Coordinates of C-alpha atoms in Angstrom, one line a residue:
X1 CA -0.4 0.6 0.0
X2 CA 1.2 3.2 -1.3
X3 CA 1.5 6.3 1.4
X4 CA -1.5 8.7 2.0
X5 CA -1.6 11.8 0.8
X6 CA -1.8 13.6 4.8
X7 CA 1.2 10.9 5.9
X8 CA 3.3 14.4 5.4
X9 CA 1.2 16.9 7.9
X10 CA 0.8 14.0 10.2
X11 CA 4.3 13.9 10.6
X12 CA 4.8 17.5 9.5
X13 CA 4.9 19.8 13.6
X14 CA 6.6 16.4 14.9
X15 CA 10.3 17.4 17.0
X16 CA 12.5 14.7 14.3
X17 CA 10.7 15.5 11.3
X18 CA 13.7 15.4 9.3
X19 CA 15.4 12.1 10.6
X20 CA 15.0 9.7 7.8
X21 CA 12.4 7.3 7.6
X22 CA 8.9 7.0 6.5
X23 CA 8.0 3.8 7.4
X24 CA 9.4 4.4 10.6
X25 CA 6.6 6.1 11.7
X26 CA 3.9 3.9 10.8
X27 CA 6.2 0.8 13.0
X28 CA 6.8 -1.1 9.6
X29 CA 10.9 -0.2 7.6
X30 CA 8.9 0.0 4.1
X31 CA 6.4 1.4 2.2
X32 CA 4.8 1.4 -1.5
X33 CA 4.4 4.5 -3.3
X34 CA 4.1 2.3 -6.3
X35 CA 2.8 -1.7 -6.8
X36 CA 6.4 -2.1 -7.6
X37 CA 8.5 0.9 -5.8
X38 CA 8.5 1.2 -2.2
X39 CA 11.7 3.6 -0.4
X40 CA 13.2 2.0 2.6
X41 CA 13.9 3.1 6.3
X42 CA 16.5 5.1 5.0
X43 CA 14.2 7.8 1.8
X44 CA 15.9 5.3 -0.9
X45 CA 13.5 3.8 -3.7
X46 CA 14.0 0.7 -4.6
X47 CA 12.3 -2.4 -7.2
X48 CA 13.0 -5.6 -7.9
X49 CA 16.5 -6.4 -10.2
X50 CA 14.3 -8.0 -13.0
X51 CA 12.0 -5.2 -13.1
X52 CA 11.1 -3.3 -16.2
X53 CA 9.3 0.9 -15.9
X54 CA 8.6 0.6 -19.6
X55 CA 6.9 -2.9 -19.4
X56 CA 4.0 -0.3 -16.5
X57 CA 4.6 2.5 -17.0
X58 CA 1.5 3.2 -15.8
X59 CA 3.3 3.3 -12.8
X60 CA 5.0 6.3 -13.6
X61 CA 1.8 8.4 -12.8
X62 CA 0.9 6.8 -9.7
X63 CA 4.6 7.7 -8.8
X64 CA 5.1 11.0 -8.8
X65 CA 2.3 11.1 -6.5
X66 CA 3.3 9.7 -3.6
X67 CA 7.4 11.2 -4.0
X68 CA 5.2 14.3 -3.4
X69 CA 5.5 13.8 0.6
X70 CA 9.0 13.1 0.3
X71 CA 9.2 16.2 -1.5
X72 CA 7.5 18.5 0.4
X73 CA 10.0 17.6 2.9
X74 CA 12.7 18.3 1.0
X75 CA 10.5 21.2 0.4
X76 CA 10.9 23.3 3.8
X77 CA 14.8 22.1 4.6
X78 CA 15.1 24.1 1.2
X79 CA 13.0 26.7 2.7
X80 CA 14.7 26.3 6.3
X81 CA 18.5 27.0 5.1
X82 CA 16.8 30.4 3.4
X83 CA 15.8 31.8 6.6
X84 CA 11.2 31.0 6.6
X85 CA 11.4 28.5 9.3
X86 CA 8.7 26.9 9.9
X87 CA 7.8 27.2 13.5
X88 CA 8.4 30.5 13.5
X89 CA 5.7 31.6 11.3
X90 CA 3.2 30.9 13.1
X91 CA 4.5 32.1 17.0
X92 CA 1.6 33.7 18.6
X93 CA 1.4 34.3 22.6
X94 CA -2.6 34.0 23.6
X95 CA -2.7 35.3 26.8
X96 CA -4.1 33.2 29.9
X97 CA -6.5 36.1 30.7
X98 CA -7.7 35.9 27.1
X99 CA -7.7 40.5 26.5
X100 CA -4.7 40.1 24.5
X101 CA -5.2 35.7 22.4
X102 CA -3.3 35.3 19.5
X103 CA -2.2 38.1 19.4
X104 CA 1.3 38.2 17.1
X105 CA 4.6 39.0 18.3
X106 CA 8.5 39.3 17.3
X107 CA 9.1 36.3 14.7
X108 CA 12.9 36.9 14.4
X109 CA 15.0 33.8 12.2
X110 CA 18.2 32.8 13.4
X111 CA 19.3 31.4 10.5
X112 CA 21.6 28.5 12.0
X113 CA 21.3 25.9 9.1
X114 CA 22.3 28.1 6.7
X115 CA 25.3 28.4 8.8
X116 CA 25.8 24.6 9.2
X117 CA 25.7 24.6 5.6
X118 CA 27.6 27.0 4.2
X119 CA 30.4 26.7 6.7
X120 CA 30.4 21.9 6.2
X121 CA 30.3 22.8 2.4
X122 CA 33.0 25.4 2.1
X123 CA 35.2 23.1 4.4
X124 CA 34.9 20.4 2.3
X125 CA 34.9 21.7 -1.5
X126 CA 36.0 25.1 -1.3
X127 CA 39.6 24.3 -2.8
X128 CA 38.4 22.9 -6.4
X129 CA 38.9 18.4 -5.7
X130 CA 41.7 17.9 -7.9
X131 CA 41.3 15.2 -10.9
X132 CA 43.9 13.0 -12.5
X133 CA 44.5 10.6 -15.0
X134 CA 47.6 8.2 -15.3
X135 CA 48.5 5.7 -16.8
X136 CA 51.4 3.2 -17.5
X137 CA 54.2 6.7 -15.9
X138 CA 56.9 7.0 -17.0
X139 CA 60.3 6.0 -14.4
X140 CA 60.0 10.9 -13.0
X141 CA 56.4 10.3 -12.7
X142 CA 55.3 11.5 -16.1
X143 CA 52.0 10.6 -16.8
X144 CA 51.9 9.2 -21.0
X145 CA 50.6 10.9 -23.4
X146 CA 47.4 8.6 -23.7
X147 CA 47.3 10.1 -20.1
X148 CA 47.5 13.5 -21.5
X149 CA 45.4 12.8 -23.7
X150 CA 42.3 12.3 -21.5
X151 CA 43.1 14.9 -18.8
X152 CA 42.9 17.3 -21.6
X153 CA 39.0 15.8 -22.1
X154 CA 38.1 16.2 -18.5
X155 CA 39.6 19.6 -18.7
X156 CA 37.0 20.8 -21.8
X157 CA 34.9 19.0 -20.2
X158 CA 34.8 20.7 -16.5
X159 CA 35.6 23.8 -18.7
X160 CA 32.0 24.4 -20.6
X161 CA 30.0 22.2 -17.2
X162 CA 31.3 24.6 -15.0
X163 CA 32.8 21.9 -12.5
X164 CA 33.9 24.1 -10.2
X165 CA 30.5 25.6 -9.8
X166 CA 28.7 22.1 -9.9
X167 CA 30.5 19.5 -7.9
X168 CA 30.5 23.2 -5.1
X169 CA 26.2 22.8 -5.6
X170 CA 26.2 19.3 -5.8
X171 CA 27.5 18.3 -2.1
X172 CA 25.5 21.7 -0.6
X173 CA 22.5 20.0 -2.2
X174 CA 23.1 16.8 -0.6
X175 CA 24.3 18.4 3.0
X176 CA 20.9 20.6 2.5
X177 CA 18.7 17.1 2.0
X178 CA 20.6 14.7 2.6
X179 CA 21.0 14.3 -0.6
X180 CA 21.7 15.1 -4.6
X181 CA 22.0 14.4 -8.1
X182 CA 24.9 15.3 -10.9
X183 CA 23.2 15.1 -14.5
X184 CA 24.7 13.5 -17.9
X185 CA 23.1 15.4 -20.9
X186 CA 24.0 17.2 -24.0
X187 CA 23.5 20.1 -24.9
X188 CA 21.8 21.9 -28.2
X189 CA 25.5 21.5 -29.5
X190 CA 25.7 17.2 -28.8
X191 CA 28.2 18.1 -26.5
X192 CA 28.5 16.8 -22.7
X193 CA 27.5 18.9 -19.8
X194 CA 26.9 18.2 -16.8
X195 CA 24.8 19.6 -13.9
X196 CA 23.5 19.1 -10.2
X197 CA 19.6 18.6 -9.5
X198 CA 17.4 18.3 -6.4
X199 CA 15.8 15.2 -5.3
X200 CA 12.8 18.5 -5.1
X201 CA 13.2 17.3 -8.4
X202 CA 14.1 13.8 -8.8
X203 CA 15.6 10.9 -8.5
X204 CA 17.0 7.3 -8.8
X205 CA 15.2 4.1 -8.6
X206 CA 17.6 1.1 -7.6
X207 CA 17.4 -3.2 -8.3
X208 CA 16.9 -4.0 -3.8
X209 CA 19.6 -6.5 -4.5
X210 CA 22.8 -6.7 -3.5
X211 CA 24.9 -4.1 -5.8
X212 CA 21.8 -1.7 -5.4
X213 CA 21.7 -1.4 -8.9
X214 CA 20.2 1.9 -10.4
X215 CA 17.4 0.7 -12.6
X216 CA 15.7 4.2 -13.5
X217 CA 15.7 7.6 -13.2
X218 CA 13.3 10.6 -13.3
X219 CA 13.7 14.4 -13.3
X220 CA 11.3 16.7 -13.6
X221 CA 9.6 20.3 -12.3
X222 CA 6.4 20.4 -11.5
X223 CA 4.5 23.8 -11.9
X224 CA 0.9 24.7 -10.4
X225 CA 0.3 20.5 -9.7
X226 CA 1.6 19.4 -13.3
X227 CA 4.4 17.9 -14.4
X228 CA 7.3 18.1 -16.7
X229 CA 10.2 16.0 -17.2
X230 CA 11.5 12.9 -18.6
X231 CA 12.1 9.4 -16.9
X232 CA 15.4 7.6 -18.0
X233 CA 16.7 4.3 -18.9
X234 CA 19.0 2.9 -20.2
X235 CA 17.5 2.1 -23.4
X236 CA 16.1 5.4 -23.8
X237 CA 14.6 8.6 -22.2
X238 CA 11.3 9.5 -22.1
X239 CA 10.2 13.7 -21.9
X240 CA 7.4 13.8 -20.7
X241 CA 4.7 16.1 -19.7
X242 CA 1.3 16.3 -17.3
X243 CA -1.1 15.3 -19.7
X244 CA 1.4 12.2 -20.4
X245 CA 1.2 11.5 -17.2
X246 CA -2.7 11.8 -17.1
X247 CA -2.9 9.0 -19.5
X248 CA -1.2 7.1 -17.9
X249 CA -3.6 4.6 -15.5
X250 CA -5.8 5.7 -19.7
X251 CA -6.5 3.3 -22.4
X252 CA -4.0 5.2 -23.8
X253 CA -1.2 4.9 -21.4
X254 CA 2.0 6.8 -21.0
X255 CA 3.4 4.7 -23.6
X256 CA 1.7 4.7 -26.3
X257 CA 0.9 9.8 -25.7
X258 CA 5.2 9.5 -25.2
X259 CA 5.7 7.9 -28.6
X260 CA 3.1 9.5 -30.2
X261 CA 4.7 13.2 -29.3
X262 CA 7.9 11.6 -30.0
X263 CA 9.0 12.1 -27.3
X264 CA 11.5 9.0 -25.9
X265 CA 14.6 9.4 -28.5
X266 CA 17.7 6.7 -26.9
X267 CA 19.9 6.8 -24.2
X268 CA 23.5 8.0 -25.4
X269 CA 24.6 7.4 -22.4
X270 CA 22.7 3.5 -22.4
X271 CA 23.0 3.3 -18.8
X272 CA 21.3 5.9 -16.2
X273 CA 22.6 9.6 -16.3
X274 CA 21.9 11.4 -13.0
X275 CA 24.4 9.7 -10.2
X276 CA 23.5 10.1 -6.7
X277 CA 25.7 11.9 -3.6
X278 CA 24.4 11.1 -0.3
X279 CA 25.7 13.5 2.6
X280 CA 25.8 9.1 4.5
X281 CA 23.9 6.1 4.3
X282 CA 20.7 7.6 5.7
X283 CA 20.3 10.7 3.8
X284 CA 20.2 13.3 6.5
X285 CA 21.2 16.5 5.8
X286 CA 23.8 18.1 8.2
X287 CA 20.9 20.2 10.5
X288 CA 18.6 17.8 10.2
X289 CA 18.9 16.8 13.3
X290 CA 19.4 19.2 15.3
X291 CA 16.0 21.3 14.0
X292 CA 14.2 21.0 16.8
X293 CA 17.4 23.7 18.5
X294 CA 17.6 25.3 16.3
X295 CA 12.5 26.4 16.6
X296 CA 14.2 27.0 20.1
X297 CA 16.6 29.3 18.7
X298 CA 13.8 31.4 17.4
X299 CA 11.4 30.6 19.7
X300 CA 13.8 32.2 22.9
X301 CA 15.9 35.1 20.7
X302 CA 11.6 36.8 19.3
X303 CA 10.5 36.5 22.6
X304 CA 14.3 37.9 24.0
X305 CA 13.2 41.3 21.6
X306 CA 9.7 40.6 23.0
X307 CA 11.5 41.5 25.6
X308 CA 12.9 45.1 24.4
X309 CA 9.4 45.5 22.4
X310 CA 7.8 45.5 26.2
X311 CA 9.9 48.5 27.3
X312 CA 9.8 50.3 25.0
X313 CA 5.8 50.5 25.7
X314 CA 6.1 50.5 28.9
X315 CA 4.0 51.4 31.6
X316 CA 3.6 53.9 33.9
X317 CA 2.1 53.9 37.0
X318 CA 0.1 57.8 38.8
X319 CA -0.6 57.4 42.6
X320 CA -2.0 59.8 44.3
X321 CA -1.9 62.7 41.2
X322 CA -5.3 64.0 39.8
X323 CA -6.9 62.5 36.4
X324 CA -4.1 63.0 33.8
X325 CA -5.8 66.1 31.5
X326 CA -5.4 64.6 28.1
X327 CA -2.9 66.9 27.1
X328 CA -0.7 65.4 29.7
X329 CA -0.7 62.9 28.8
X330 CA 0.1 63.9 25.4
X331 CA 2.9 65.7 26.3
X332 CA 4.5 62.6 28.5
X333 CA 3.8 59.8 25.5
X334 CA 5.8 62.7 22.6
X335 CA 8.6 64.0 24.9
X336 CA 8.4 61.3 27.9
X337 CA 8.6 63.7 30.5
X338 CA 5.6 63.8 34.0
X339 CA 6.0 66.9 36.3
X340 CA 4.3 67.3 38.9
X341 CA 2.3 70.5 39.5
X342 CA 3.8 72.8 42.6
X343 CA 0.1 73.5 43.7
X344 CA 0.0 69.9 43.9
X345 CA 3.2 69.7 46.6
X346 CA 1.8 72.9 48.1
X347 CA -1.1 72.0 49.6
X348 CA -3.0 72.1 53.1
X349 CA -2.6 68.0 52.3
X350 CA 1.2 68.3 52.2
X351 CA 2.1 64.7 53.6
X352 CA 0.0 63.3 50.6
X353 CA 1.8 60.5 49.0
X354 CA 1.5 60.5 45.6
X355 CA 3.6 58.2 43.6
X356 CA 5.3 58.1 39.8
X357 CA 7.2 54.9 38.9
X358 CA 7.1 52.6 35.1
X359 CA 6.3 49.0 36.0
X360 CA 8.3 46.9 36.8
X361 CA 8.6 43.2 34.4
X362 CA 10.7 40.4 35.4
X363 CA 14.7 40.6 34.0
X364 CA 15.0 37.2 32.2
X365 CA 17.7 38.8 29.9
X366 CA 20.0 36.4 32.4
X367 CA 18.1 33.2 31.9
X368 CA 18.1 34.3 28.4
X369 CA 21.5 35.1 27.6
X370 CA 21.9 31.4 28.5
X371 CA 19.4 30.4 27.0
X372 CA 20.7 31.3 23.7
X373 CA 24.4 30.9 24.8
X374 CA 23.9 27.0 25.3
X375 CA 21.4 25.7 22.1
X376 CA 24.2 28.2 20.0
X377 CA 26.9 25.1 21.0
X378 CA 24.2 22.9 21.4
X379 CA 23.0 22.8 17.7
X380 CA 27.7 22.9 16.6
X381 CA 28.3 20.5 18.9
X382 CA 25.8 18.1 17.6
X383 CA 26.2 19.1 14.2
X384 CA 29.3 18.3 14.4
X385 CA 29.7 21.4 12.8
X386 CA 32.3 23.9 14.1
X387 CA 31.2 27.7 15.4
X388 CA 34.1 29.5 13.1
X389 CA 32.2 32.9 14.6
X390 CA 33.0 31.6 17.8
X391 CA 35.4 34.2 20.0
X392 CA 36.8 31.6 22.0
X393 CA 37.9 29.7 19.2
X394 CA 39.9 32.3 17.4
X395 CA 41.5 32.8 21.1
X396 CA 42.9 29.2 21.3
X397 CA 43.6 29.1 18.0
X398 CA 47.2 30.4 18.0
X399 CA 48.9 27.3 16.7
X400 CA 48.3 24.8 14.2
X401 CA 47.9 21.7 17.2
X402 CA 45.4 23.6 18.6
X403 CA 43.2 24.8 15.1
X404 CA 43.6 20.6 14.8
X405 CA 41.8 20.0 17.8
X406 CA 39.1 22.6 17.5
X407 CA 38.3 21.1 13.3
X408 CA 38.4 17.2 14.8
X409 CA 34.4 17.2 15.0
X410 CA 33.9 18.4 12.0
X411 CA 36.9 16.6 10.3
X412 CA 35.5 13.5 11.8
X413 CA 32.3 14.3 9.7
X414 CA 34.1 14.9 6.5
X415 CA 35.5 11.9 6.5
X416 CA 32.3 10.6 5.8
X417 CA 31.4 13.5 2.5
X418 CA 34.6 12.7 1.1
X419 CA 35.0 9.1 1.0
X420 CA 30.8 10.0 -0.7
X421 CA 31.6 12.4 -2.7
X422 CA 34.4 10.5 -4.0
X423 CA 31.8 7.7 -4.6
X424 CA 30.5 9.5 -6.5
X425 CA 32.4 11.6 -8.8
X426 CA 33.7 7.8 -9.5
X427 CA 30.3 6.9 -11.1
X428 CA 30.5 9.7 -13.0
X429 CA 34.3 9.2 -14.8
X430 CA 32.4 6.0 -14.9
X431 CA 29.9 7.5 -17.1
X432 CA 32.6 9.8 -18.7
X433 CA 34.7 7.4 -19.6
X434 CA 32.7 5.1 -21.5
X435 CA 30.1 7.5 -23.5
X436 CA 33.9 8.2 -24.5
X437 CA 32.3 11.5 -26.7
X438 CA 30.0 9.4 -28.5
X439 CA 33.0 7.0 -29.5
X440 CA 31.5 4.6 -27.0
X441 CA 34.0 2.5 -24.6
X442 CA 33.9 -0.9 -23.0
X443 CA 32.9 -1.3 -19.7
X444 CA 35.8 -2.8 -18.3
X445 CA 37.5 -0.6 -19.9
X446 CA 36.4 2.3 -18.2
X447 CA 36.1 1.0 -15.1
X448 CA 39.6 0.2 -15.6
X449 CA 40.2 4.4 -16.1
X450 CA 38.7 4.9 -13.4
X451 CA 40.3 2.8 -11.3
X452 CA 43.5 4.6 -12.5
X453 CA 41.7 8.8 -12.0
X454 CA 43.2 9.8 -8.7
X455 CA 40.7 12.1 -7.1
X456 CA 41.9 14.5 -4.2
X457 CA 39.3 16.6 -2.0
X458 CA 40.9 19.3 0.2
X459 CA 39.7 20.3 3.2
X460 CA 39.4 24.0 3.1
X461 CA 41.4 25.5 6.2
X462 CA 44.9 27.8 7.2
X463 CA 47.9 26.1 5.3
X464 CA 50.6 26.5 6.8
X465 CA 53.4 26.4 3.7
X466 CA 56.6 25.4 5.3
X467 CA 54.5 22.1 6.5
X468 CA 53.9 22.1 3.6
X469 CA 57.7 22.3 1.9
X470 CA 59.5 19.6 4.4
X471 CA 57.2 17.2 4.4
X472 CA 58.2 18.1 -0.4
X473 CA 61.4 18.1 0.9
X474 CA 61.6 14.9 3.0
X475 CA 59.7 13.3 0.7
X476 CA 61.3 13.9 -2.8
X477 CA 63.6 10.5 -4.5
X478 CA 60.9 8.6 -2.3
X479 CA 57.4 9.0 -4.0
X480 CA 55.9 10.3 -6.9
X481 CA 56.7 14.0 -8.4
X482 CA 53.2 13.8 -8.6
X483 CA 52.1 12.2 -5.0
X484 CA 54.6 15.2 -3.9
X485 CA 52.6 18.5 -6.1
X486 CA 49.9 16.8 -4.2
X487 CA 50.7 18.3 -0.3
X488 CA 51.3 21.9 -2.0
X489 CA 48.0 23.5 -1.5
X490 CA 48.6 26.8 -3.8
X491 CA 49.0 23.7 -7.0
X492 CA 45.6 23.8 -8.6
X493 CA 46.7 21.5 -11.0
X494 CA 49.3 18.8 -10.8
X495 CA 49.7 18.0 -15.0
X496 CA 49.6 22.0 -16.2
X497 CA 52.2 22.0 -13.4
X498 CA 53.7 18.7 -14.8
X499 CA 54.4 20.1 -18.0
X500 CA 55.5 23.2 -16.4
X501 CA 58.3 21.9 -14.9
X502 CA 59.4 19.2 -17.6
X503 CA 59.2 22.6 -20.3
X504 CA 61.8 24.7 -17.0
X505 CA 64.2 21.3 -17.8
X506 CA 63.8 20.8 -21.0
X507 CA 65.4 24.5 -20.8
X508 CA 67.8 24.3 -18.6
X509 CA 69.4 21.2 -20.3
X510 CA 69.5 23.4 -23.5
X511 CA 71.0 26.1 -22.0
X512 CA 74.0 24.3 -20.2
X513 CA 73.8 22.2 -23.6
X514 CA 75.4 25.3 -25.0
X515 CA 77.7 26.4 -22.6
X516 CA 80.9 25.8 -23.8
X517 CA 82.7 22.7 -22.1
X518 CA 85.4 23.2 -19.7
X519 CA 87.7 21.9 -16.0
X520 CA 84.8 23.7 -14.1
X521 CA 81.7 25.5 -14.0
X522 CA 83.5 28.7 -13.5
X523 CA 82.9 30.7 -10.1
X524 CA 84.2 33.0 -7.6
X525 CA 86.4 30.3 -5.8
X526 CA 87.3 28.7 -9.2
X527 CA 88.3 32.5 -10.8
X528 CA 91.4 32.5 -6.8
X529 CA 92.7 29.2 -7.8
X530 CA 93.3 30.2 -11.4
X531 CA 94.6 34.0 -10.6
X532 CA 96.9 32.4 -8.4
X533 CA 97.4 29.4 -11.2
X534 CA 98.7 32.2 -13.2
X535 CA 101.0 34.3 -10.5
X536 CA 103.0 31.0 -10.4
X537 CA 103.8 30.4 -13.6
X538 CA 104.6 35.1 -14.1
X539 CA 106.9 34.2 -10.9
X540 CA 109.0 30.8 -12.8
X541 CA 109.3 33.2 -16.2
X542 CA 110.6 35.4 -14.4
X543 CA 113.3 33.3 -12.4

């Protein structure tokens, strides 16, 4: 049975509403989205290995409609990242006396989700990854001509697709949603390009076998309830519109409707071109399990601003003085001054007591400040993201050792992300190598090329260039040249740097080859020796 339409609304107000696993809410680990496709406890869509969507396109309609439940959660995650926090949006104040029932109060947003995501993604992807193919390197570690050609092709593709930006957004979307996708496609000129896709607008269905093979994928847009997109299979891409989706359950059928308006085209890659990057196996984003703390932070800050508004509109208490005239009230409101006339103070009842003061509200500022401090610490501590804005962080990172200790929690989480990113990039490279600009390579050869490709991710932290140079100096002659260059953060492209080194070496060899041969190089120390020999010869002739 598919997930109910109201299932999302049941968990919408739950404190852990972002955590993956729909089935666990119904005491079942998996729920069917359509007749043959279900979602597991980590929100991964699965089907049997022998399922063929092209034989039952009628399930696309049901699948898209029930995927909306997951899509709503992904959408709310993005709203939180952008600063539209659903919990604080509906904040109201209910006066127990009923005098000010449902009186609107301040709704202050502390956008910690954006800070968490940007800090973590900047750490993992602030420096572009180094992707280098090297097959049969020479004795000095240089790639051969074939490897250079492959690296040149990759450089052209990455430049055409602005891959550094695609890679950053691919990773950032995964940090927000727990997963994201990279789509390979051919542009209008038949050139391979890459772009990123949010899980709000794309999904992949995997087999439930051990290899978890991608069976098919869908990337789509939903505009005012209408669907437009593409179903990707290994053989064909089916481009559909809302009319095709509606005909999926009619006698015409989805496939016949698509083919009728020539919406079926051959898949040039012969594999699923939508590649997933998972934040982790559970598909949890950076702020999924701290969302209740973030909501509490918004409420606490809003209450604090409420107190500021209260003191700005404080109540003036007056006793023992005649009732104020409208003019006196306006004077107090405008000038914030209340003066008691002498006639009141010097009457025969001079002993009459009068009192004028503003009513004080209990000051909870210290309590609120402590709550904000503890909530902030708990958010960053639980999310395992270093708070770069913390003054204590800046004051305690004078040495590299203390910096490593402060960054260790984020380094541990980044190590998981690096492995997931490497796996995703390897899947992408397999598609690129197998496609080979339209001249298909065998899968075995493409797989071999992936193994010969080095993918290096560099954390974006302050670098000690002196320490890097010492590492290179100590390892010189022990490891290959390209490995040495990988330790230098200033080197942006290892193949380009190796080419420059080779060019410089060739220039030096040519320079010294044109130097006249002699007993040895002429230097200051040799000049003195030569001069001494000349003096001795002169003395011999004189004698």
